[in-house]
Short mmCIF file of C-alpha atoms in Angstrom, two decimals:
data_model
loop_
_atom_site.label_atom_id
_atom_site.label_comp_id
_atom_site.label_asym_id
_atom_site.label_seq_id
_atom_site.Cartn_x
_atom_site.Cartn_y
_atom_site.Cartn_z
CA GLU A 1 -140.86 81.16 -61.36
CA VAL A 2 -137.87 81.55 -59.10
CA GLN A 3 -137.87 84.61 -56.89
CA LEU A 4 -134.68 85.93 -55.34
CA VAL A 5 -134.49 88.46 -52.53
CA GLU A 6 -131.18 89.92 -51.42
CA SER A 7 -130.38 91.52 -48.07
CA GLY A 8 -127.42 92.51 -45.96
CA GLY A 9 -126.09 95.53 -47.81
CA GLY A 10 -125.20 98.76 -46.10
CA SER A 11 -122.62 101.47 -45.58
CA VAL A 12 -119.42 100.58 -43.76
CA SER A 13 -115.86 101.82 -43.52
CA ALA A 14 -113.01 100.32 -45.47
CA GLY A 15 -111.56 97.22 -43.85
CA ARG A 16 -114.86 96.10 -42.36
CA SER A 17 -116.97 93.09 -43.30
CA LEU A 18 -120.47 92.46 -44.57
CA ARG A 19 -122.44 89.30 -45.20
CA LEU A 20 -124.98 89.36 -47.98
CA SER A 21 -127.87 86.92 -48.15
CA CYS A 22 -130.10 85.85 -51.01
CA THR A 23 -133.17 83.76 -50.32
CA ALA A 24 -134.81 81.87 -53.15
CA SER A 25 -138.31 80.50 -53.60
CA GLY A 26 -140.32 78.85 -56.35
CA TYR A 27 -137.98 75.96 -57.24
CA PRO A 28 -136.14 73.22 -55.34
CA PHE A 29 -133.21 75.20 -53.95
CA GLU A 30 -130.78 72.30 -54.00
CA LYS A 31 -131.12 72.19 -57.80
CA LEU A 32 -130.23 75.86 -58.29
CA ARG A 33 -126.87 77.17 -59.39
CA LEU A 34 -126.39 80.56 -57.77
CA ALA A 35 -124.11 83.50 -58.26
CA TRP A 36 -123.40 86.95 -56.94
CA TYR A 37 -122.95 89.80 -59.37
CA ARG A 38 -121.75 93.33 -58.75
CA GLN A 39 -122.60 96.47 -60.64
CA SER A 40 -120.35 99.33 -59.69
CA PRO A 41 -121.09 102.94 -60.69
CA GLY A 42 -120.21 103.42 -64.36
CA SER A 43 -119.42 99.75 -64.86
CA GLU A 44 -121.21 96.77 -66.28
CA CYS A 45 -122.61 94.02 -64.12
CA THR A 46 -119.91 91.42 -63.39
CA ASP A 47 -120.22 87.98 -61.88
CA ILE A 48 -117.86 87.68 -58.93
CA ALA A 49 -118.70 84.36 -57.26
CA GLU A 50 -120.73 81.28 -58.11
CA ILE A 51 -121.74 78.16 -56.23
CA TYR A 52 -123.03 75.03 -57.88
CA THR A 53 -125.25 72.22 -56.72
CA GLY A 54 -123.09 70.11 -54.46
CA GLY A 55 -121.10 73.11 -53.24
CA ASP A 56 -118.30 73.65 -55.75
CA THR A 57 -117.41 77.30 -56.11
CA TRP A 58 -115.90 79.72 -58.60
CA TYR A 59 -114.55 83.21 -58.01
CA ARG A 60 -113.53 86.08 -60.22
CA THR A 61 -110.14 86.13 -58.66
CA TYR A 62 -108.98 89.62 -59.61
CA VAL A 63 -112.08 91.08 -57.94
CA VAL A 64 -112.32 88.85 -54.88
CA GLN A 65 -108.60 88.44 -54.14
CA GLY A 66 -109.30 85.93 -51.39
CA ARG A 67 -111.54 88.32 -49.44
CA PHE A 68 -114.99 86.96 -50.33
CA THR A 69 -116.56 83.58 -49.67
CA ILE A 70 -119.74 82.27 -51.25
CA SER A 71 -121.71 79.56 -49.46
CA ARG A 72 -125.15 78.04 -49.52
CA ASP A 73 -127.54 76.63 -46.96
CA ASP A 74 -129.99 74.41 -48.78
CA SER A 75 -132.07 73.97 -45.62
CA ARG A 76 -132.67 77.73 -45.57
CA SER A 77 -132.89 78.18 -49.36
CA THR A 78 -130.25 80.87 -48.97
CA VAL A 79 -126.93 81.72 -50.56
CA TYR A 80 -124.46 83.97 -48.78
CA LEU A 81 -121.55 86.19 -49.72
CA GLN A 82 -119.17 86.87 -46.86
CA MET A 83 -117.11 89.92 -47.73
CA ASN A 84 -114.07 90.81 -45.66
CA ASP A 85 -111.53 93.62 -45.84
CA LEU A 86 -113.89 95.73 -47.90
CA ARG A 87 -112.50 98.50 -50.08
CA PRO A 88 -114.14 101.56 -51.63
CA GLU A 89 -113.96 99.90 -55.05
CA ASP A 90 -116.22 97.13 -53.72
CA SER A 91 -119.09 99.61 -53.61
CA GLY A 92 -122.02 98.84 -55.87
CA ILE A 93 -125.25 96.99 -56.22
CA TYR A 94 -124.90 93.28 -55.48
CA ARG A 95 -127.37 91.06 -57.23
CA CYS A 96 -128.14 87.38 -56.88
CA GLY A 97 -128.64 85.26 -59.98
CA ALA A 98 -129.86 81.69 -60.36
CA ASP A 99 -130.37 79.06 -62.98
CA PHE A 100 -130.88 75.31 -63.17
CA PHE A 101 -130.02 72.66 -65.70
CA GLY A 102 -131.87 73.41 -68.91
CA SER A 103 -133.20 76.84 -67.95
CA GLN A 104 -132.90 79.59 -70.52
CA LEU A 105 -130.44 82.34 -69.73
CA THR A 106 -131.75 85.90 -69.61
CA THR A 107 -130.42 89.42 -69.30
CA SER A 108 -131.34 91.89 -66.59
CA GLY A 109 -129.90 95.32 -67.22
CA THR A 110 -126.27 94.55 -68.01
CA CYS A 111 -126.28 91.33 -65.97
CA THR A 112 -126.09 88.16 -68.05
CA GLY A 113 -125.42 84.48 -67.47
CA LYS A 114 -128.34 83.43 -65.29
CA THR A 115 -132.06 82.89 -65.69
CA TYR A 116 -133.50 84.58 -62.63
CA TRP A 117 -132.40 87.76 -60.93
CA GLY A 118 -132.90 89.56 -57.66
CA LYS A 119 -133.27 93.31 -57.49
CA GLY A 120 -130.06 93.76 -55.54
CA THR A 121 -128.74 95.17 -52.31
CA THR A 122 -126.53 98.25 -52.16
CA VAL A 123 -123.07 98.21 -50.60
CA THR A 124 -121.22 101.45 -49.93
CA ILE A 125 -117.67 101.41 -48.59
CA ALA A 126 -116.25 104.64 -47.22
CA SER A 127 -112.52 105.25 -47.32
#
C-alpha cells in the first residue's frame, strides 16, 4: 500500500511563493506516476500537474499559467510543487496522488484519476 504525506502548505500574501512536498512510501518510488490536485472551496478536485516516471510533465495550463513547476527526487521519494506568484484563487487543499502501471484507479472525495491519495495540505492566499 502506497502512503503519501503532503507538507508545505500555509498562509501567504498574494505574489509570494510556496513549495509543497509529498513523500511516498510502500512502493518503489521511481515506478510511481505522481500528480498534484487542488480542491478549492465550492469546487471539485482538479488535477493541476503530473510527473511521470522518467520526468516528463503535464500541466493544466489554464490553472498553472506558467507559475507552477512539478518535480521529483527519486532519491528522497518526494515530489514537489513549486508555486510562484500565488493568487487568492490558488487557495485550497492540495493533494498528492499516485499510481503505477496496472494499478486500479480509485476515487477519494471528488478526486479521481489516481490509485493512492494523500490527505492534503492547505494553502491560503490573502489578497
